[in-house]
PDB file of C-alpha atoms in Angstrom:
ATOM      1  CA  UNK A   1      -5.080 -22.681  -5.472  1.00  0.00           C
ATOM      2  CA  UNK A   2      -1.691 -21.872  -5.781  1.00  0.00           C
ATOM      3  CA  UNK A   3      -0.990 -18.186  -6.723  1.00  0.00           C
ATOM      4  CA  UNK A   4      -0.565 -16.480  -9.941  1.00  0.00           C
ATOM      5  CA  UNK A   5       3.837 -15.139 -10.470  1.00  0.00           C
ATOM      6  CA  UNK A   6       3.322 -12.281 -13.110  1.00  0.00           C
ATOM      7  CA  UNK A   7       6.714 -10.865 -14.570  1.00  0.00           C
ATOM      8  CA  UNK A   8       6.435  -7.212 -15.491  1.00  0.00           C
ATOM      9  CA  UNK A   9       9.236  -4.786 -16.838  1.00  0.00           C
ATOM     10  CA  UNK A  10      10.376  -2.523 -14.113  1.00  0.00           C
ATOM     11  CA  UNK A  11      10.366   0.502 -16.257  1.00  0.00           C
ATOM     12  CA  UNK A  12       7.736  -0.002 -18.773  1.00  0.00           C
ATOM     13  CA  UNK A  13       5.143  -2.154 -17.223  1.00  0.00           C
ATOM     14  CA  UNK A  14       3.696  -3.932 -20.218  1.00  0.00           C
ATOM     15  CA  UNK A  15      -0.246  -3.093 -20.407  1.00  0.00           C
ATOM     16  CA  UNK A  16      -1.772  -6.270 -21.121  1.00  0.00           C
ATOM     17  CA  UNK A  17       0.256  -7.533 -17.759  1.00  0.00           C
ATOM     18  CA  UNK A  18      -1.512  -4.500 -15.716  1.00  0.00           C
ATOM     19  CA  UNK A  19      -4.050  -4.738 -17.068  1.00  0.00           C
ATOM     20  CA  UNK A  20      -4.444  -8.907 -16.344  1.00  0.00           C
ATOM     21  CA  UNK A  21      -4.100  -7.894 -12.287  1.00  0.00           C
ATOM     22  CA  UNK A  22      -6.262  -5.344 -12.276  1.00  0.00           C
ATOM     23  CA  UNK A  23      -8.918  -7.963 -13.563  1.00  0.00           C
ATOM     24  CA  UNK A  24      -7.880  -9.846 -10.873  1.00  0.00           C
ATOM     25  CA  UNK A  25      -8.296  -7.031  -8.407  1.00  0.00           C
ATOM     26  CA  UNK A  26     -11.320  -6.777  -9.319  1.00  0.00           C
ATOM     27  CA  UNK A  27     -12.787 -10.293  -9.013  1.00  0.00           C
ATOM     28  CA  UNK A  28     -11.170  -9.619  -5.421  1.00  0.00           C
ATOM     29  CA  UNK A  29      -7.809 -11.279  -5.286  1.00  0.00           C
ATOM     30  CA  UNK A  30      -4.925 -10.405  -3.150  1.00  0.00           C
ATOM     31  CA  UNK A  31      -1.769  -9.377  -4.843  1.00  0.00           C
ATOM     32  CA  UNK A  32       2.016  -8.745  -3.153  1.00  0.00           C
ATOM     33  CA  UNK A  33       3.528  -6.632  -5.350  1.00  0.00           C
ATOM     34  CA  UNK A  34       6.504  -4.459  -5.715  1.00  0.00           C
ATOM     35  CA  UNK A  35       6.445  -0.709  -4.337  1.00  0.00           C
ATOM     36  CA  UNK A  36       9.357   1.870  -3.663  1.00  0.00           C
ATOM     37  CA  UNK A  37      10.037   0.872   0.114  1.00  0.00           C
ATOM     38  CA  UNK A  38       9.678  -3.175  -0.425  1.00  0.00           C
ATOM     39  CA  UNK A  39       6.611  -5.490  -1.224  1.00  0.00           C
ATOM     40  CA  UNK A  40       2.943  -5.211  -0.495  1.00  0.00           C
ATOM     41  CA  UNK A  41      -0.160  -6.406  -0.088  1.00  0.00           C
ATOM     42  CA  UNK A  42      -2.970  -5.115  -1.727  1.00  0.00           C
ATOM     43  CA  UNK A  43      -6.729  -5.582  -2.265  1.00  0.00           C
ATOM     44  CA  UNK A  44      -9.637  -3.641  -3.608  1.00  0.00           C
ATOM     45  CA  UNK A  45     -11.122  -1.288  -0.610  1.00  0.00           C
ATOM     46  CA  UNK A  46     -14.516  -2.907  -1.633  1.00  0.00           C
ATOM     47  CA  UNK A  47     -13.068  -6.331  -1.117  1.00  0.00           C
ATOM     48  CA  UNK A  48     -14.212  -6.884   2.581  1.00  0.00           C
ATOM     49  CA  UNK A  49     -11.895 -10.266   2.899  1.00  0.00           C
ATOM     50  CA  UNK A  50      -8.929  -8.688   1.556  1.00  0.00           C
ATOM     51  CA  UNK A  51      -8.862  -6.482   4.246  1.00  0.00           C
ATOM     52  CA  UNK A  52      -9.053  -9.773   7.196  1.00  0.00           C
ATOM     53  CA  UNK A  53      -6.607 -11.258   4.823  1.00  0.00           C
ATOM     54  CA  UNK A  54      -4.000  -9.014   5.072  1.00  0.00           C
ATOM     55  CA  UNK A  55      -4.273  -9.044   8.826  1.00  0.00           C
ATOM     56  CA  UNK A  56      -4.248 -12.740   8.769  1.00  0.00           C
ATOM     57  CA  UNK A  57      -0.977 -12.785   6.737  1.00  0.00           C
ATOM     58  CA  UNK A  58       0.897 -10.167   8.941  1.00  0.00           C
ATOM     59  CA  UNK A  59      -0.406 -11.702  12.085  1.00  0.00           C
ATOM     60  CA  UNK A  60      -2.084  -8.423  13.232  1.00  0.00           C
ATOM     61  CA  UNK A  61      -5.261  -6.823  14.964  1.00  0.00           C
ATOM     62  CA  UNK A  62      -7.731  -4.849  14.021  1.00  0.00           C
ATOM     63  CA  UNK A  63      -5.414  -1.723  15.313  1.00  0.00           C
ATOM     64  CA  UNK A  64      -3.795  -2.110  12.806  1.00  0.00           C
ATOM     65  CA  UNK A  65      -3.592   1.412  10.273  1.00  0.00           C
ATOM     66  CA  UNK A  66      -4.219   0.516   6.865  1.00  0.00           C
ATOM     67  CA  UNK A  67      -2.832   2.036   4.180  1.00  0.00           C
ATOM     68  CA  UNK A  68      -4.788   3.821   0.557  1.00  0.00           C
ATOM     69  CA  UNK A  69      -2.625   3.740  -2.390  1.00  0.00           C
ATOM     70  CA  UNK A  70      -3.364   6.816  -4.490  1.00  0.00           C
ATOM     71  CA  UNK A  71      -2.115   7.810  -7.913  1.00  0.00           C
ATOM     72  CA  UNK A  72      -2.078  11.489  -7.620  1.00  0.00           C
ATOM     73  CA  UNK A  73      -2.749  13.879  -4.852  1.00  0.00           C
ATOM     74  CA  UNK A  74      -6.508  14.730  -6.007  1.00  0.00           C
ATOM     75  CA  UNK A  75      -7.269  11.267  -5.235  1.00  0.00           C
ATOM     76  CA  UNK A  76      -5.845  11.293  -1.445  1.00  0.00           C
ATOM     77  CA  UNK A  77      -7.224  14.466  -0.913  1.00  0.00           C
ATOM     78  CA  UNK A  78     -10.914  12.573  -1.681  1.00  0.00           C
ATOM     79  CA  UNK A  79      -9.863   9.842   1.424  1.00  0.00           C
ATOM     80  CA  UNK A  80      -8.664  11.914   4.310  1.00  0.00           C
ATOM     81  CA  UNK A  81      -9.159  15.953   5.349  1.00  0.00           C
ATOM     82  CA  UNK A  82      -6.228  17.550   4.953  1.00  0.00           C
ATOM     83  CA  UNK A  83      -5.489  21.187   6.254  1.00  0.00           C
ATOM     84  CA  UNK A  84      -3.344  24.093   4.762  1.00  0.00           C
ATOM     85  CA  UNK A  85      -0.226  22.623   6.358  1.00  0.00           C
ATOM     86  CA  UNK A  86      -0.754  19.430   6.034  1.00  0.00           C
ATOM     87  CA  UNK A  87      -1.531  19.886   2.292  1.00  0.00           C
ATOM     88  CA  UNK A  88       2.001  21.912   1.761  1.00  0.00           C
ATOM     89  CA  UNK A  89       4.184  19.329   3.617  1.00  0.00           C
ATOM     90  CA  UNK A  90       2.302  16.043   1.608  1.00  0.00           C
ATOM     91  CA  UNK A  91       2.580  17.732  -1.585  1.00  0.00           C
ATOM     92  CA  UNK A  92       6.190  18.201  -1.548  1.00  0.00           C
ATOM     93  CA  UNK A  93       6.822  14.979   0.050  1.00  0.00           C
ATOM     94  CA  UNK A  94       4.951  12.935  -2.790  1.00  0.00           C
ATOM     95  CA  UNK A  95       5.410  10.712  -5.000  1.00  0.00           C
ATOM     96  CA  UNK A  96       7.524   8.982  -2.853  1.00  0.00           C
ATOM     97  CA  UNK A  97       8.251   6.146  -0.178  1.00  0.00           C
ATOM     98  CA  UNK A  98       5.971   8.276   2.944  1.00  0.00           C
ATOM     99  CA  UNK A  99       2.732   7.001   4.438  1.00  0.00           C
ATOM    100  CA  UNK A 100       0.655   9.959   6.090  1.00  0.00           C
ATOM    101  CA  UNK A 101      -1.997   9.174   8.809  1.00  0.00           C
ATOM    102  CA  UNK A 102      -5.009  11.197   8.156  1.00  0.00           C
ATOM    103  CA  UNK A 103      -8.218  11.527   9.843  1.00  0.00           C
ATOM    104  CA  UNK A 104     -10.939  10.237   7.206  1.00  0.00           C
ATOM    105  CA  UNK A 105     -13.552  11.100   5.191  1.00  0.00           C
ATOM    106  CA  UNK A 106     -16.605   9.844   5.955  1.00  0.00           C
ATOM    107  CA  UNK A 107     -16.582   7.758   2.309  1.00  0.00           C
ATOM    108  CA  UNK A 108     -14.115   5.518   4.002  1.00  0.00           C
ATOM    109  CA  UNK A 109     -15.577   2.489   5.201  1.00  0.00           C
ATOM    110  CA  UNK A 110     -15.268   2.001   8.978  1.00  0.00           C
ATOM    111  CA  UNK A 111     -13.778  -1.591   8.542  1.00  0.00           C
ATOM    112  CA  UNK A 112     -10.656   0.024   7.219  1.00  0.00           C
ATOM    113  CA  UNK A 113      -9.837   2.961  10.097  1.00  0.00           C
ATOM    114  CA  UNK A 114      -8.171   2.627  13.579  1.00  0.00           C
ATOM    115  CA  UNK A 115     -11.159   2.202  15.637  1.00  0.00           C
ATOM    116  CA  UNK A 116     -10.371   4.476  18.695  1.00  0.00           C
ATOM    117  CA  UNK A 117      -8.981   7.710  15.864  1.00  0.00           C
ATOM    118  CA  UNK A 118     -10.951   6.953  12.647  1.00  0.00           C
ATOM    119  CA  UNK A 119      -7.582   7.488  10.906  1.00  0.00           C
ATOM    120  CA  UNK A 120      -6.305   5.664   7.954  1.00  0.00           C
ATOM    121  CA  UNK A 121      -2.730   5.487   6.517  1.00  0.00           C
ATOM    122  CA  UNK A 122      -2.346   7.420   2.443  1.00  0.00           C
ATOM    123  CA  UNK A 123       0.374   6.740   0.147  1.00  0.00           C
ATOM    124  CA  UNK A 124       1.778   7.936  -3.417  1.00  0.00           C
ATOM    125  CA  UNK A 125       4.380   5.826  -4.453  1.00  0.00           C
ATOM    126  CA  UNK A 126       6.788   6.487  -6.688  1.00  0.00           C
ATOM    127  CA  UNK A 127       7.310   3.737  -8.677  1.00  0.00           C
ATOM    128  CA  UNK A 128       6.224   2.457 -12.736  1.00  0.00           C
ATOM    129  CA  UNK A 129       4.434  -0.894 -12.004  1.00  0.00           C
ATOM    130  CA  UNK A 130       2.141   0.887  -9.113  1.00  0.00           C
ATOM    131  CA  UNK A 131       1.058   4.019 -10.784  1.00  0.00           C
ATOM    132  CA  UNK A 132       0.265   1.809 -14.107  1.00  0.00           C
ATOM    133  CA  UNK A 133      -1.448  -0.271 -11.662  1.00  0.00           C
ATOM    134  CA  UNK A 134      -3.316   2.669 -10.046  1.00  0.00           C
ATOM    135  CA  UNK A 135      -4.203   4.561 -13.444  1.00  0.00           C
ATOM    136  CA  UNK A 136      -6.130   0.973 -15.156  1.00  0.00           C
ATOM    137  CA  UNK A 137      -8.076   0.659 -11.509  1.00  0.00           C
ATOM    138  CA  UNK A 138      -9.182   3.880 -11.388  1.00  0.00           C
ATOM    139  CA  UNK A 139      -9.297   3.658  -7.260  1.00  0.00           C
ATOM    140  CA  UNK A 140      -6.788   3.648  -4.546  1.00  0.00           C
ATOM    141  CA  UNK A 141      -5.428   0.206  -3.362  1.00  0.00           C
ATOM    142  CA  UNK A 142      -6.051  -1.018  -0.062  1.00  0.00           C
ATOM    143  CA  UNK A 143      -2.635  -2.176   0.888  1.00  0.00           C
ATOM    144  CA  UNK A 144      -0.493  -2.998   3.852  1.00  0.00           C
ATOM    145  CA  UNK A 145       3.819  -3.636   3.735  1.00  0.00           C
ATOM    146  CA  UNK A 146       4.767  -7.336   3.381  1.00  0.00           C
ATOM    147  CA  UNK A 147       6.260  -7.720   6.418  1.00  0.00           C
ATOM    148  CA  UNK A 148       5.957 -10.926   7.980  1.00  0.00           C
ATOM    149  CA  UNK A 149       5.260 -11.633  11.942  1.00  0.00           C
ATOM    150  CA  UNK A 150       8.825 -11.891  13.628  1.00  0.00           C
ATOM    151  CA  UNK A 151      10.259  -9.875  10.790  1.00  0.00           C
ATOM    152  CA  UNK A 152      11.025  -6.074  10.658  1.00  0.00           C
ATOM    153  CA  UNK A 153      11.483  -5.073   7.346  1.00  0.00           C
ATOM    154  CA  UNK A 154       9.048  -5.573   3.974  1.00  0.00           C
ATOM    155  CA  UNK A 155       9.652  -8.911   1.606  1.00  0.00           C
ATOM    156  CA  UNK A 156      11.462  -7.766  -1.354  1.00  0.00           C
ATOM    157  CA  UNK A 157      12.006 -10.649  -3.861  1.00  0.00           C
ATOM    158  CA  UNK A 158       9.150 -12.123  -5.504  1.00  0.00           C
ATOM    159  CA  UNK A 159       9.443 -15.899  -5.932  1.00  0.00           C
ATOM    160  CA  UNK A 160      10.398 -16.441  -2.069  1.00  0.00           C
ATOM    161  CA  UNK A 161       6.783 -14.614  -1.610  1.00  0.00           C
ATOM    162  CA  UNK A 162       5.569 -16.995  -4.207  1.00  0.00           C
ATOM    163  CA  UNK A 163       7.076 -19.970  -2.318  1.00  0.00           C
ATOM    164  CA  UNK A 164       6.199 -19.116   1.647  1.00  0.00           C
ATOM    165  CA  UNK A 165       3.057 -17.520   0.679  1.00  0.00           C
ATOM    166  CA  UNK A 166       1.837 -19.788  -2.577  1.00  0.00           C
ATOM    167  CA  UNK A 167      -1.563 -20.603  -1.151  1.00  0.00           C
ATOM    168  CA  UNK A 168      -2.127 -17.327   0.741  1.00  0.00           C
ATOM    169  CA  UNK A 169      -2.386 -14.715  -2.146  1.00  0.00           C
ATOM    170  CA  UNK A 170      -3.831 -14.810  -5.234  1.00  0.00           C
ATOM    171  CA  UNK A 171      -1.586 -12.737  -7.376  1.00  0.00           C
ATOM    172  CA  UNK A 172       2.715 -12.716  -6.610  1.00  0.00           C
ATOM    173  CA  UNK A 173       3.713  -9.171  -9.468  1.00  0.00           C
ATOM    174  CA  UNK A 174       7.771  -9.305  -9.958  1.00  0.00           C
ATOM    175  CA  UNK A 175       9.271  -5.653 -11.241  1.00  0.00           C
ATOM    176  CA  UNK A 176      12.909  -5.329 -10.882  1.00  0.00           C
ATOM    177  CA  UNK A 177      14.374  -5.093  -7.963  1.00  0.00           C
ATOM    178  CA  UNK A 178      12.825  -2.909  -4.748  1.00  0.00           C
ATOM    179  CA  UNK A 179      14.805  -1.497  -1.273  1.00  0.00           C
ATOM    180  CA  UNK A 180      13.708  -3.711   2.044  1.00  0.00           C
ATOM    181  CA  UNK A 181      13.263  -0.076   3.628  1.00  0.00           C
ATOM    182  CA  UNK A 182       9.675   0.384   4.595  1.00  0.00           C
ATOM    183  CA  UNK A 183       7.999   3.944   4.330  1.00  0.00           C
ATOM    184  CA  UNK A 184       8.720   6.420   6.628  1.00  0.00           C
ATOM    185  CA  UNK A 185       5.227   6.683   8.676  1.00  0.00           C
ATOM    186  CA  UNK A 186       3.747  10.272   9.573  1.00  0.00           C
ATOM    187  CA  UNK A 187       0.734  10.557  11.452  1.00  0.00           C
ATOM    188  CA  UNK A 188      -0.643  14.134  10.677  1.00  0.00           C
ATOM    189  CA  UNK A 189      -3.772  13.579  12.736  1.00  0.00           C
ATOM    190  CA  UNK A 190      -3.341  15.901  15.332  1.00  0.00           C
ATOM    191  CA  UNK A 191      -2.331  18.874  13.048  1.00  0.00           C
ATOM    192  CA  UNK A 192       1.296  18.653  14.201  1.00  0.00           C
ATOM    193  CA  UNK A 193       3.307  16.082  11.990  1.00  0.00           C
ATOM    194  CA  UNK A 194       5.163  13.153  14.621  1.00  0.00           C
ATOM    195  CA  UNK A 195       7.003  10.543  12.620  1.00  0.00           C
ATOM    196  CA  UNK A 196       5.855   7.179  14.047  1.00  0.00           C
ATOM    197  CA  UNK A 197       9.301   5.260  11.491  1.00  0.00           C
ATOM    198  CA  UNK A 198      11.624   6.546   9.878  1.00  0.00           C
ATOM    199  CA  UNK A 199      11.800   4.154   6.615  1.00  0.00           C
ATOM    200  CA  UNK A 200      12.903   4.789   3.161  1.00  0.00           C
ATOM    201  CA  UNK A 201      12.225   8.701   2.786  1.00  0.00           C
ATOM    202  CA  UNK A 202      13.697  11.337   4.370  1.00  0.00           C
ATOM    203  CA  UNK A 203      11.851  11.498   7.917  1.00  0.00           C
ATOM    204  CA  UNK A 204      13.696  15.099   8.845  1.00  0.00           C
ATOM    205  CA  UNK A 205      11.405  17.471   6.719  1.00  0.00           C
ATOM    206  CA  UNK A 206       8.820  16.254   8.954  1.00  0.00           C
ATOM    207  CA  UNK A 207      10.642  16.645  12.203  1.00  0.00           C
TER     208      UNK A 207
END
């Protein structure tokens, strides 16, 4: 099966549109769509191939962190324990193009955290398409950046994704254009923040 190419307006994602890949989403495809730091991949957590799909794609292991989408901060703060510290720095970081590593709550299935830590990567993005996306789920995304193996930064136009990866994904979402910078990467595991990239946002408040 060749995958779906859904057109949505950047700034006003039309509703019927979200609404048609959440349905999707939720008879378990896998989607690449548009984010603030480049494309993604993205499943339902409940979707246990999505997860060996994505790691298929980006030629990876299973050491791989990945990453929850949230909408809002109440909804990350449900996924991963967060201290006092922790909680000030994220808050002020978010929405935006960060990805926090957090050890998780025991709600997270095991299939999705770094075996040896039991971490697992959080995100808020900023950006129209993705919180629409997020609010007609009603659960985070289970997502991981489009970037190919041999290539260092995320996919960012739509139909080449469509064309190199027609058979791989279910779903190909186009919204405007999107930066090839990936998110800047902060593991907050240890209780000390240590920036493991420095992507799209600002890695120096953390450092």
């Amino acid at each position: 099966m060749a995958a779906r190419f859904v057109d949505v307006h950047p700034e006003n994602p039309q509703p019927r549109r979200v609404q048609q890949i959440v349905e999707a989403l939720r008879d378990d495809a896998l989607i690449a769509y548009p984010t603030d730091s480049g494309y993604a991949l993205g499943s339902r957590v409940g979707n246990r191939e999505g997860r060996d799909r994505i790691l298929r794609i980006r030629g990876l292991d299973d050491r791989h962190h990945f990453t929850l989408v949230c909408k809002d901060f109440a909804q990350l703060g449900s996924l991963v324990h967060v201290d006092n510290a922790a909680f000030r720095a994220i808050r002020a970081a978010t929405p935006g193009p960060y990805t926090f590593i957090l050890t998780a709550m025991p709600e997270v299935p095991k299939r999705l955290l770094h075996p040896k830590k039991k971490t697992v990567g959080v995100r808020i993005p900023e950006h129209p398409f993705v919180r629409a996306l997020l609010e007609e789920l009603g659960e985070p995304l289970l997502s991981s950046s489009l970037i190919m193996p041999e290539e260092t930064e995320p996919r960012t136009v739509g139909w080449e994704i469509k064309e190199d990866l027609d058979h791989d994904l279910d779903v190909v979402v186009e919204a405007g254009e999107t930066t090839a910078e990936p998110t800047t990467v902060v593991d907050f595991s240890t209780g000390v923040p240590e920036v493991l990239r420095r992507g799209a946002g600002d890695p120096d408040r953390f450092e």
